[in-house]
PDB file of C-alpha atoms in Angstrom:
ATOM      1  CA  THR A  23       4.877  87.149 -64.226  1.00 88.00           C
ATOM      2  CA  ALA A  24       6.995  90.134 -65.214  1.00 89.00           C
ATOM      3  CA  PHE A  25       9.839  88.926 -62.988  1.00 89.00           C
ATOM      4  CA  ASN A  26       9.766  85.444 -64.522  1.00 88.00           C
ATOM      5  CA  LEU A  27       9.614  86.745 -68.094  1.00 92.00           C
ATOM      6  CA  VAL A  28      12.527  89.131 -67.580  1.00 91.00           C
ATOM      7  CA  GLN A  29      14.522  86.435 -65.807  1.00 89.00           C
ATOM      8  CA  TRP A  30      13.974  83.881 -68.583  1.00 89.00           C
ATOM      9  CA  TRP A  31      14.901  86.462 -71.229  1.00 93.00           C
ATOM     10  CA  LEU A  32      18.101  87.336 -69.338  1.00 90.00           C
ATOM     11  CA  VAL A  33      19.312  83.760 -68.774  1.00 88.00           C
ATOM     12  CA  THR A  34      18.513  82.819 -72.405  1.00 89.00           C
ATOM     13  CA  CYS A  35      20.547  85.765 -73.702  1.00 90.00           C
ATOM     14  CA  VAL A  36      23.456  84.939 -71.385  1.00 88.00           C
ATOM     15  CA  ALA A  37      23.427  81.274 -72.429  1.00 85.00           C
ATOM     16  CA  LEU A  38      23.362  82.208 -76.122  1.00 86.00           C
ATOM     17  CA  LEU A  39      26.157  84.779 -75.696  1.00 87.00           C
ATOM     18  CA  PHE A  40      28.273  82.155 -73.915  1.00 85.00           C
ATOM     19  CA  TRP A  41      27.463  79.597 -76.599  1.00 80.00           C
ATOM     20  CA  HIS A  42      28.385  81.789 -79.566  1.00 82.00           C
ATOM     21  CA  GLY A  43      31.191  83.679 -77.848  1.00 80.00           C
ATOM     22  CA  VAL A  44      33.010  80.894 -76.002  1.00 76.00           C
ATOM     23  CA  ALA A  45      31.827  77.582 -77.413  1.00 66.00           C
ATOM     24  CA  ARG A  46      31.692  78.653 -81.086  1.00 68.00           C
ATOM     25  CA  PRO A  47      30.091  75.405 -82.226  1.00 62.00           C
ATOM     26  CA  ASP A  48      31.884  74.955 -85.540  1.00 62.00           C
ATOM     27  CA  GLY A  49      32.303  71.535 -87.051  1.00 56.00           C
ATOM     28  CA  SER A  50      30.587  68.464 -85.615  1.00 59.00           C
ATOM     29  CA  ALA A  51      27.681  69.115 -83.300  1.00 58.00           C
ATOM     30  CA  PHE A  52      28.493  65.926 -81.395  1.00 60.00           C
ATOM     31  CA  ALA A  53      32.073  66.734 -80.418  1.00 71.00           C
ATOM     32  CA  VAL A  54      32.869  66.227 -76.738  1.00 76.00           C
ATOM     33  CA  ARG A  55      33.976  69.849 -76.329  1.00 78.00           C
ATOM     34  CA  VAL A  56      30.686  71.139 -77.756  1.00 79.00           C
ATOM     35  CA  TRP A  57      28.634  68.926 -75.433  1.00 83.00           C
ATOM     36  CA  VAL A  58      30.624  69.992 -72.361  1.00 85.00           C
ATOM     37  CA  LEU A  59      30.222  73.676 -73.190  1.00 85.00           C
ATOM     38  CA  ALA A  60      26.492  73.172 -73.762  1.00 85.00           C
ATOM     39  CA  VAL A  61      26.175  71.744 -70.258  1.00 88.00           C
ATOM     40  CA  VAL A  62      28.247  74.645 -68.873  1.00 88.00           C
ATOM     41  CA  ALA A  63      25.949  77.151 -70.600  1.00 88.00           C
ATOM     42  CA  ALA A  64      22.888  75.521 -69.042  1.00 89.00           C
ATOM     43  CA  VAL A  65      24.492  75.500 -65.582  1.00 90.00           C
ATOM     44  CA  LEU A  66      25.485  79.163 -65.954  1.00 89.00           C
ATOM     45  CA  ALA A  67      21.936  80.131 -66.912  1.00 88.00           C
ATOM     46  CA  ASP A  68      20.520  78.268 -63.916  1.00 88.00           C
ATOM     47  CA  GLY A  69      23.002  79.996 -61.594  1.00 89.00           C
ATOM     48  CA  LEU A  70      21.760  83.379 -62.787  1.00 89.00           C
ATOM     49  CA  THR A  71      18.196  82.216 -62.138  1.00 88.00           C
ATOM     50  CA  THR A  72      19.070  81.277 -58.551  1.00 89.00           C
ATOM     51  CA  LEU A  73      20.796  84.610 -57.938  1.00 89.00           C
ATOM     52  CA  GLY A  74      17.798  86.464 -59.359  1.00 88.00           C
ATOM     53  CA  ILE A  75      15.362  84.623 -57.087  1.00 88.00           C
ATOM     54  CA  VAL A  76      17.549  85.145 -54.013  1.00 87.00           C
ATOM     55  CA  SER A  77      17.874  88.842 -54.850  1.00 88.00           C
ATOM     56  CA  ALA A  78      14.091  89.148 -55.157  1.00 87.00           C
ATOM     57  CA  ILE A  79      13.676  87.477 -51.760  1.00 85.00           C
ATOM     58  CA  GLY A  80      16.148  89.955 -50.238  1.00 86.00           C
ATOM     59  CA  ILE A  81      14.386  92.934 -51.841  1.00 87.00           C
ATOM     60  CA  ARG A  82      11.098  91.732 -50.377  1.00 82.00           C
ATOM     61  CA  GLY A  83      12.679  92.104 -46.939  1.00 81.00           C
ATOM     62  CA  MET A  84      13.225  88.450 -46.054  1.00 81.00           C
ATOM     63  CA  ARG A  85      16.513  87.299 -44.550  1.00 83.00           C
ATOM     64  CA  VAL A  86      18.948  85.765 -47.055  1.00 82.00           C
ATOM     65  CA  THR A  87      21.896  83.670 -45.842  1.00 84.00           C
ATOM     66  CA  TRP A  88      24.954  82.382 -47.657  1.00 85.00           C
ATOM     67  CA  SER A  89      23.851  78.822 -46.962  1.00 84.00           C
ATOM     68  CA  MET A  90      20.583  79.533 -48.795  1.00 83.00           C
ATOM     69  CA  VAL A  91      22.502  80.913 -51.791  1.00 86.00           C
ATOM     70  CA  TRP A  92      24.966  78.028 -51.840  1.00 87.00           C
ATOM     71  CA  GLU A  93      22.267  75.370 -51.537  1.00 86.00           C
ATOM     72  CA  GLY A  94      20.304  76.934 -54.392  1.00 85.00           C
ATOM     73  CA  LEU A  95      23.398  77.181 -56.592  1.00 88.00           C
ATOM     74  CA  TRP A  96      24.681  73.623 -56.216  1.00 88.00           C
ATOM     75  CA  SER A  97      21.267  71.926 -56.329  1.00 87.00           C
ATOM     76  CA  GLY A  98      20.206  74.020 -59.324  1.00 87.00           C
ATOM     77  CA  SER A  99      23.500  73.340 -61.094  1.00 88.00           C
ATOM     78  CA  LEU A 100      23.079  69.582 -60.691  1.00 90.00           C
ATOM     79  CA  THR A 101      19.532  69.751 -62.030  1.00 88.00           C
ATOM     80  CA  ALA A 102      20.480  71.971 -64.965  1.00 89.00           C
ATOM     81  CA  GLY A 103      23.452  69.759 -65.829  1.00 89.00           C
ATOM     82  CA  ALA A 104      21.306  66.620 -65.736  1.00 88.00           C
ATOM     83  CA  ASN A 105      18.633  68.233 -67.899  1.00 88.00           C
ATOM     84  CA  ALA A 106      21.234  69.393 -70.436  1.00 88.00           C
ATOM     85  CA  CYS A 107      22.796  65.920 -70.608  1.00 88.00           C
ATOM     86  CA  PHE A 108      19.401  64.339 -71.156  1.00 87.00           C
ATOM     87  CA  GLY A 109      18.637  66.864 -73.891  1.00 87.00           C
ATOM     88  CA  LEU A 110      21.906  66.092 -75.650  1.00 86.00           C
ATOM     89  CA  VAL A 111      21.207  62.355 -75.520  1.00 86.00           C
ATOM     90  CA  ALA A 112      17.721  62.977 -76.946  1.00 86.00           C
ATOM     91  CA  LEU A 113      19.274  65.099 -79.712  1.00 84.00           C
ATOM     92  CA  ASP A 114      21.691  62.310 -80.535  1.00 83.00           C
ATOM     93  CA  VAL A 115      18.901  59.728 -80.676  1.00 85.00           C
ATOM     94  CA  VAL A 116      16.693  61.908 -82.878  1.00 84.00           C
ATOM     95  CA  THR A 117      19.611  62.647 -85.215  1.00 83.00           C
ATOM     96  CA  VAL A 118      20.429  58.964 -85.667  1.00 82.00           C
ATOM     97  CA  ASP A 119      16.823  57.754 -85.950  1.00 82.00           C
ATOM     98  CA  TRP A 120      13.875  59.724 -84.572  1.00 79.00           C
ATOM     99  CA  LEU A 121      11.892  56.489 -84.153  1.00 81.00           C
ATOM    100  CA  GLY A 122      14.281  55.545 -81.352  1.00 80.00           C
ATOM    101  CA  ILE A 123      12.887  58.336 -79.165  1.00 81.00           C
ATOM    102  CA  TRP A 124      10.537  55.784 -77.559  1.00 81.00           C
ATOM    103  CA  ALA A 125      13.531  54.376 -75.676  1.00 82.00           C
ATOM    104  CA  LEU A 126      13.721  57.640 -73.713  1.00 84.00           C
ATOM    105  CA  VAL A 127      10.072  57.528 -72.658  1.00 84.00           C
ATOM    106  CA  VAL A 128      10.625  54.727 -70.133  1.00 84.00           C
ATOM    107  CA  PRO A 129      13.453  56.404 -68.156  1.00 83.00           C
ATOM    108  CA  CYS A 130      11.546  59.713 -68.338  1.00 84.00           C
ATOM    109  CA  GLY A 131       8.474  58.114 -66.788  1.00 87.00           C
ATOM    110  CA  PHE A 132      10.530  56.321 -64.167  1.00 89.00           C
ATOM    111  CA  LEU A 133      12.372  59.515 -63.186  1.00 85.00           C
ATOM    112  CA  TRP A 134       9.099  61.429 -63.013  1.00 87.00           C
ATOM    113  CA  LEU A 135       7.538  58.860 -60.691  1.00 91.00           C
ATOM    114  CA  ALA A 136      10.718  58.657 -58.593  1.00 91.00           C
ATOM    115  CA  GLN A 137      10.803  62.423 -58.214  1.00 87.00           C
ATOM    116  CA  ARG A 138       7.159  62.581 -57.131  1.00 87.00           C
ATOM    117  CA  ALA A 139       7.755  59.792 -54.595  1.00 89.00           C
ATOM    118  CA  HIS A 140      10.854  61.544 -53.274  1.00 89.00           C
ATOM    119  CA  ILE A 141       9.064  64.881 -52.912  1.00 85.00           C
ATOM    120  CA  SER A 142       6.134  63.216 -51.156  1.00 81.00           C
ATOM    121  CA  LEU A 143       8.447  61.344 -48.780  1.00 87.00           C
ATOM    122  CA  GLN A 144      10.450  64.479 -48.044  1.00 84.00           C
ATOM    123  CA  ARG A 145       7.279  66.458 -47.361  1.00 78.00           C
ATOM    124  CA  ARG A 146       6.061  63.789 -44.932  1.00 79.00           C
ATOM    125  CA  HIS A 147       9.440  63.719 -43.193  1.00 82.00           C
ATOM    126  CA  ASP A 148       9.456  67.501 -42.796  1.00 81.00           C
ATOM    127  CA  THR A 149       5.881  67.450 -41.532  1.00 76.00           C
ATOM    128  CA  LEU A 150       6.647  64.768 -38.952  1.00 79.00           C
ATOM    129  CA  GLU A 151       9.678  66.722 -37.750  1.00 81.00           C
ATOM    130  CA  ARG A 152       7.572  69.849 -37.308  1.00 79.00           C
ATOM    131  CA  LEU A 153       4.857  67.826 -35.561  1.00 78.00           C
ATOM    132  CA  ASN A 154       7.404  66.340 -33.137  1.00 80.00           C
ATOM    133  CA  ALA A 155       8.856  69.779 -32.406  1.00 79.00           C
ATOM    134  CA  PHE A 156       5.328  71.099 -31.870  1.00 77.00           C
ATOM    135  CA  SER A 157       4.408  68.284 -29.453  1.00 76.00           C
ATOM    136  CA  GLU A 158       7.616  68.752 -27.436  1.00 76.00           C
ATOM    137  CA  ARG A 159       7.048  72.494 -27.161  1.00 75.00           C
ATOM    138  CA  LEU A 160       3.380  72.005 -26.300  1.00 72.00           C
ATOM    139  CA  GLY A 161       4.200  69.470 -23.585  1.00 68.00           C
ATOM    140  CA  SER A 162       6.256  72.056 -21.693  1.00 69.00           C
ATOM    141  CA  ARG A 163       3.399  74.587 -21.561  1.00 68.00           C
ATOM    142  CA  LEU A 164       1.371  74.801 -18.357  1.00 70.00           C
ATOM    143  CA  ASP A 165      -0.803  77.787 -19.240  1.00 73.00           C
ATOM    144  CA  VAL A 166      -3.959  77.627 -21.350  1.00 75.00           C
ATOM    145  CA  GLN A 167      -3.261  80.904 -23.151  1.00 78.00           C
ATOM    146  CA  GLU A 168       0.243  79.782 -24.121  1.00 79.00           C
ATOM    147  CA  VAL A 169      -1.067  76.404 -25.282  1.00 81.00           C
ATOM    148  CA  VAL A 170      -3.726  78.079 -27.433  1.00 83.00           C
ATOM    149  CA  GLY A 171      -1.190  80.438 -29.019  1.00 83.00           C
ATOM    150  CA  ASP A 172       1.258  77.646 -29.841  1.00 82.00           C
ATOM    151  CA  LEU A 173      -1.541  75.390 -31.064  1.00 85.00           C
ATOM    152  CA  LEU A 174      -3.043  77.878 -33.516  1.00 87.00           C
ATOM    153  CA  GLY A 175       0.322  79.044 -34.839  1.00 86.00           C
ATOM    154  CA  ALA A 176       1.714  75.536 -35.320  1.00 84.00           C
ATOM    155  CA  THR A 177      -1.514  74.251 -36.916  1.00 85.00           C
ATOM    156  CA  ALA A 178      -1.537  77.114 -39.420  1.00 86.00           C
ATOM    157  CA  ARG A 179       2.064  76.362 -40.393  1.00 84.00           C
ATOM    158  CA  LEU A 180       1.639  72.583 -40.570  1.00 83.00           C
ATOM    159  CA  LEU A 181      -1.462  72.727 -42.770  1.00 83.00           C
ATOM    160  CA  ASP A 182      -0.718  75.979 -44.667  1.00 82.00           C
ATOM    161  CA  ALA A 183      -3.967  77.428 -43.347  1.00 85.00           C
ATOM    162  CA  GLY A 184      -4.894  81.053 -43.898  1.00 84.00           C
ATOM    163  CA  GLU A 185      -7.416  80.864 -41.051  1.00 86.00           C
ATOM    164  CA  CYS A 186      -7.248  78.769 -37.886  1.00 88.00           C
ATOM    165  CA  GLU A 187      -9.847  78.654 -35.116  1.00 87.00           C
ATOM    166  CA  LEU A 188     -10.202  76.853 -31.779  1.00 87.00           C
ATOM    167  CA  ALA A 189     -13.611  76.588 -30.071  1.00 86.00           C
ATOM    168  CA  LEU A 190     -13.854  75.388 -26.455  1.00 84.00           C
ATOM    169  CA  VAL A 191     -17.045  74.295 -24.715  1.00 81.00           C
ATOM    170  CA  ALA A 192     -18.361  76.051 -21.624  1.00 72.00           C
ATOM    171  CA  GLN A 193     -17.682  73.019 -19.412  1.00 65.00           C
ATOM    172  CA  PHE A 194     -13.969  73.428 -20.086  1.00 65.00           C
ATOM    173  CA  GLY A 195     -13.465  77.138 -19.431  1.00 59.00           C
ATOM    174  CA  GLY A 196     -16.610  78.224 -17.630  1.00 56.00           C
ATOM    175  CA  THR A 197     -17.944  80.000 -20.742  1.00 58.00           C
ATOM    176  CA  GLY A 198     -17.923  79.154 -24.410  1.00 69.00           C
ATOM    177  CA  GLN A 199     -14.733  80.530 -25.961  1.00 79.00           C
ATOM    178  CA  VAL A 200     -13.499  80.903 -29.526  1.00 84.00           C
ATOM    179  CA  PHE A 201      -9.852  81.666 -30.317  1.00 85.00           C
ATOM    180  CA  ARG A 202      -8.895  82.834 -33.799  1.00 85.00           C
ATOM    181  CA  LEU A 203      -5.515  83.439 -35.366  1.00 83.00           C
ATOM    182  CA  VAL A 204      -5.686  86.838 -37.094  1.00 75.00           C
ATOM    183  CA  ASP A 205      -2.524  88.268 -38.704  1.00 72.00           C
ATOM    184  CA  GLY A 206      -0.332  86.212 -36.392  1.00 73.00           C
ATOM    185  CA  ARG A 207      -2.234  87.306 -33.252  1.00 81.00           C
ATOM    186  CA  VAL A 208      -4.647  85.247 -31.177  1.00 81.00           C
ATOM    187  CA  VAL A 209      -8.041  86.920 -30.710  1.00 82.00           C
ATOM    188  CA  ARG A 210     -10.347  85.616 -27.978  1.00 80.00           C
ATOM    189  CA  LEU A 211     -14.128  85.768 -28.263  1.00 76.00           C
ATOM    190  CA  GLU A 212     -16.678  84.673 -25.659  1.00 68.00           C
ATOM    191  CA  THR A 213     -19.885  83.189 -26.973  1.00 65.00           C
ATOM    192  CA  SER A 214     -23.033  81.798 -25.446  1.00 59.00           C
ATOM    193  CA  ASP A 215     -23.369  79.304 -28.307  1.00 61.00           C
ATOM    194  CA  ASP A 216     -21.948  76.008 -27.068  1.00 62.00           C
ATOM    195  CA  VAL A 217     -22.478  74.159 -30.368  1.00 69.00           C
ATOM    196  CA  LEU A 218     -19.226  73.004 -31.945  1.00 77.00           C
ATOM    197  CA  PRO A 219     -18.724  72.683 -35.708  1.00 76.00           C
ATOM    198  CA  ALA A 220     -19.146  69.140 -36.989  1.00 76.00           C
ATOM    199  CA  PRO A 221     -16.029  67.224 -38.080  1.00 76.00           C
ATOM    200  CA  CYS A 222     -15.528  66.668 -41.787  1.00 70.00           C
ATOM    201  CA  GLY A 223     -16.652  63.503 -43.530  1.00 60.00           C
ATOM    202  CA  PRO A 224     -14.462  60.655 -44.803  1.00 57.00           C
ATOM    203  CA  LEU A 225     -11.489  61.715 -46.903  1.00 58.00           C
ATOM    204  CA  ASP A 226      -9.827  58.341 -47.459  1.00 53.00           C
ATOM    205  CA  ARG A 227      -9.304  57.397 -51.070  1.00 52.00           C
ATOM    206  CA  GLY A 228     -11.011  54.064 -50.556  1.00 51.00           C
ATOM    207  CA  SER A 229     -14.221  55.700 -49.391  1.00 50.00           C
ATOM    208  CA  ARG A 230     -17.008  56.299 -51.890  1.00 50.00           C
ATOM    209  CA  ASP A 231     -17.703  59.762 -50.425  1.00 49.00           C
ATOM    210  CA  ALA A 232     -14.053  60.797 -50.377  1.00 54.00           C
ATOM    211  CA  ARG A 233     -13.363  64.294 -51.711  1.00 61.00           C
ATOM    212  CA  PRO A 234     -11.054  67.187 -50.894  1.00 67.00           C
ATOM    213  CA  VAL A 235     -12.629  69.820 -48.659  1.00 75.00           C
ATOM    214  CA  ALA A 236     -12.055  73.548 -48.208  1.00 81.00           C
ATOM    215  CA  VAL A 237     -12.661  73.461 -44.424  1.00 85.00           C
ATOM    216  CA  LEU A 238     -11.225  70.850 -42.078  1.00 86.00           C
ATOM    217  CA  THR A 239     -12.520  70.349 -38.515  1.00 88.00           C
ATOM    218  CA  GLU A 240     -11.532  67.884 -35.808  1.00 87.00           C
ATOM    219  CA  HIS A 241     -12.885  67.544 -32.259  1.00 87.00           C
ATOM    220  CA  LEU A 242     -10.699  67.623 -29.160  1.00 84.00           C
ATOM    221  CA  VAL A 243     -11.598  64.707 -26.893  1.00 84.00           C
ATOM    222  CA  ASP A 244     -10.491  64.115 -23.296  1.00 80.00           C
ATOM    223  CA  ARG A 245     -11.459  60.799 -21.670  1.00 79.00           C
ATOM    224  CA  GLY A 246     -14.411  60.380 -24.017  1.00 79.00           C
ATOM    225  CA  ARG A 247     -15.672  63.938 -23.515  1.00 83.00           C
ATOM    226  CA  VAL A 248     -15.558  66.513 -26.324  1.00 83.00           C
ATOM    227  CA  ILE A 249     -13.976  69.713 -25.017  1.00 82.00           C
ATOM    228  CA  GLY A 250     -13.550  71.673 -28.237  1.00 85.00           C
ATOM    229  CA  ALA A 251     -13.006  71.759 -31.976  1.00 87.00           C
ATOM    230  CA  LEU A 252     -10.061  72.852 -34.127  1.00 89.00           C
ATOM    231  CA  THR A 253     -10.881  74.236 -37.589  1.00 89.00           C
ATOM    232  CA  VAL A 254      -8.630  75.245 -40.496  1.00 88.00           C
ATOM    233  CA  ARG A 255      -9.769  76.907 -43.718  1.00 86.00           C
ATOM    234  CA  ASN A 256      -8.603  79.073 -46.606  1.00 82.00           C
ATOM    235  CA  ARG A 257      -5.611  76.925 -47.521  1.00 82.00           C
ATOM    236  CA  LEU A 258      -2.629  78.824 -48.888  1.00 78.00           C
ATOM    237  CA  GLY A 259      -0.616  77.857 -51.955  1.00 69.00           C
ATOM    238  CA  ASP A 260      -1.671  76.019 -55.080  1.00 64.00           C
ATOM    239  CA  LYS A 261      -3.326  73.022 -53.398  1.00 64.00           C
ATOM    240  CA  GLY A 262      -6.598  74.750 -52.625  1.00 69.00           C
ATOM    241  CA  ALA A 263      -8.262  71.977 -50.605  1.00 79.00           C
ATOM    242  CA  TYR A 264      -7.468  69.559 -47.789  1.00 83.00           C
ATOM    243  CA  THR A 265      -7.003  65.839 -48.380  1.00 80.00           C
ATOM    244  CA  SER A 266      -6.934  62.684 -46.277  1.00 80.00           C
ATOM    245  CA  GLU A 267      -3.254  63.237 -45.392  1.00 79.00           C
ATOM    246  CA  ASP A 268      -4.126  66.664 -44.005  1.00 82.00           C
ATOM    247  CA  ALA A 269      -6.988  65.141 -42.004  1.00 83.00           C
ATOM    248  CA  ARG A 270      -4.599  62.615 -40.438  1.00 83.00           C
ATOM    249  CA  MET A 271      -2.159  65.411 -39.640  1.00 83.00           C
ATOM    250  CA  LEU A 272      -4.922  67.432 -37.955  1.00 85.00           C
ATOM    251  CA  LYS A 273      -5.901  64.391 -35.887  1.00 85.00           C
ATOM    252  CA  GLY A 274      -2.320  64.094 -34.656  1.00 83.00           C
ATOM    253  CA  VAL A 275      -2.257  67.769 -33.722  1.00 84.00           C
ATOM    254  CA  VAL A 276      -5.606  67.507 -31.929  1.00 84.00           C
ATOM    255  CA  ALA A 277      -4.470  64.471 -29.922  1.00 82.00           C
ATOM    256  CA  HIS A 278      -1.522  66.430 -28.510  1.00 80.00           C
ATOM    257  CA  ALA A 279      -3.571  69.601 -28.079  1.00 81.00           C
ATOM    258  CA  ALA A 280      -6.328  67.987 -26.006  1.00 80.00           C
ATOM    259  CA  SER A 281      -3.944  66.661 -23.344  1.00 79.00           C
ATOM    260  CA  ALA A 282      -1.966  69.929 -23.317  1.00 80.00           C
ATOM    261  CA  LEU A 283      -5.132  72.003 -22.836  1.00 80.00           C
ATOM    262  CA  VAL A 284      -6.353  69.747 -20.013  1.00 77.00           C
ATOM    263  CA  ASN A 285      -2.957  69.926 -18.279  1.00 78.00           C
ATOM    264  CA  GLY A 286      -2.903  73.705 -18.725  1.00 75.00           C
ATOM    265  CA  ARG A 287      -6.393  73.992 -17.277  1.00 74.00           C
ATOM    266  CA  LEU A 288      -5.406  71.878 -14.259  1.00 75.00           C
ATOM    267  CA  ALA A 289      -2.296  74.029 -13.752  1.00 75.00           C
ATOM    268  CA  ASP A 290      -4.446  77.182 -13.890  1.00 72.00           C
ATOM    269  CA  LYS A 291      -6.798  75.730 -11.258  1.00 78.00           C
ATOM    270  CA  LEU A 292      -3.848  74.803  -9.030  1.00 80.00           C
ATOM    271  CA  ARG A 293      -2.399  78.310  -9.319  1.00 77.00           C
ATOM    272  CA  GLN A 294      -5.798  79.803  -8.494  1.00 79.00           C
ATOM    273  CA  GLN A 295      -6.136  77.464  -5.494  1.00 85.00           C
ATOM    274  CA  VAL A 296      -2.662  78.452  -4.275  1.00 85.00           C
ATOM    275  CA  ARG A 297      -3.584  82.143  -4.481  1.00 85.00           C
ATOM    276  CA  GLU A 298      -6.836  81.532  -2.598  1.00 86.00           C
ATOM    277  CA  ASN A 299      -5.079  79.514   0.118  1.00 87.00           C
ATOM    278  CA  GLU A 300      -2.445  82.206   0.499  1.00 88.00           C
ATOM    279  CA  HIS A 301      -5.130  84.891   0.793  1.00 84.00           C
ATOM    280  CA  GLN A 302      -7.029  82.878   3.405  1.00 86.00           C
ATOM    281  CA  ALA A 303      -3.859  82.340   5.417  1.00 88.00           C
ATOM    282  CA  LEU A 304      -2.964  86.047   5.454  1.00 89.00           C
ATOM    283  CA  HIS A 305      -6.419  87.627   5.872  1.00 89.00           C
ATOM    284  CA  ASP A 306      -9.208  87.476   8.433  1.00 88.00           C
ATOM    285  CA  ALA A 307     -12.031  85.196   7.347  1.00 84.00           C
ATOM    286  CA  LEU A 308     -14.771  87.493   8.733  1.00 86.00           C
ATOM    287  CA  THR A 309     -13.625  90.987   7.710  1.00 88.00           C
ATOM    288  CA  GLY A 310     -11.209  90.162   4.893  1.00 85.00           C
ATOM    289  CA  LEU A 311      -8.613  92.440   6.471  1.00 91.00           C
ATOM    290  CA  PRO A 312      -4.905  91.503   6.749  1.00 91.00           C
ATOM    291  CA  ASN A 313      -4.286  89.383   9.842  1.00 90.00           C
ATOM    292  CA  ARG A 314      -1.402  89.177  12.274  1.00 87.00           C
ATOM    293  CA  VAL A 315       0.478  86.628  10.114  1.00 87.00           C
ATOM    294  CA  LEU A 316       0.621  89.080   7.217  1.00 87.00           C
ATOM    295  CA  PHE A 317       1.567  91.892   9.616  1.00 88.00           C
ATOM    296  CA  ASP A 318       4.448  89.833  10.992  1.00 88.00           C
TER     297      ASP A 318
END
C-alpha cells in the first residue's frame, strides 16, 4: 500500500510538472497541441510507474531483463495513451453537452467485455501451453520419484495452489504413500490408511449444486482401477476458490499423471528384475557367494 501510494503521488506530480512547465495550457483547452501534450504527460507518468514496479521487483531479488522492461514500457504507453485519448473525448462531449455522455457508455461496455474475453482467452492459451509442456516432460520420465516431483510442481503452478498432495494406494506401491509439496520440496509419508479423499462435486455452471470450492481432488484411474488421488488446496492470489475450469484442468493433469506413474512403476519393476537376474547370474544360488562367472 505504501509503495502504491508513493508511486501514484510521484507520477501525479511529474505529470503536473510536465503539464504546467512544458504544455502551459493557455488559450483554448481543445487545441491540438494541448491534447497531444496531455497524452504525452499520461504516457510519461505510466512509464515512471513501470520503472518503479520493475525496480521493486529487482530489489526483491527477482531477475529483471531488458525485455521485461521494454515490454512493460511499450504496452503501458499504449494503454495510457488510449486512456488519455478517451478521457479527452469524454471531456469534449461533456463540454458540448453533458447529456451526450450516454454515447460513450456503449463503446465503454464493449471494450470492457472485449478485454475480459481477451484476458480469459489468453489465460486459457497460456494454461494449455504449460499443460502441453508438462505432458511432454512427464512422458519422458521413467522413474516414479521423478514423475511425482514433476507432477506436484507442475500442478501447483498450473492451478496456483499453495498446497499440493498425491496419495497412492497400497496396491500401486506396496504400501500406502502420500507425497506432499512443502516449500518446493517433495516430502514422502507412508501410511496404513488406504482410504483416498473423495473427488469434489459438480462445478459446472449448469448444475444446481455448482459452487466454487477451496479444495479440489481428482482420482487417478488406470484401466478402471483407482490408483491414487491428487489434491490441491489453499489457492494463491485473489481468486480464493477453484471453479469448473480448474476442475477440468486438474482432470487433464490427472489423465497424463496416471499413465506416467504406471509407466514409471513398470520401469522400476524392470530395473529391479534386471538387478535380481544379474545377481542370480553372478552368485551361487545355495550360498549366495560370488560364483566363477563373477570371478572371471
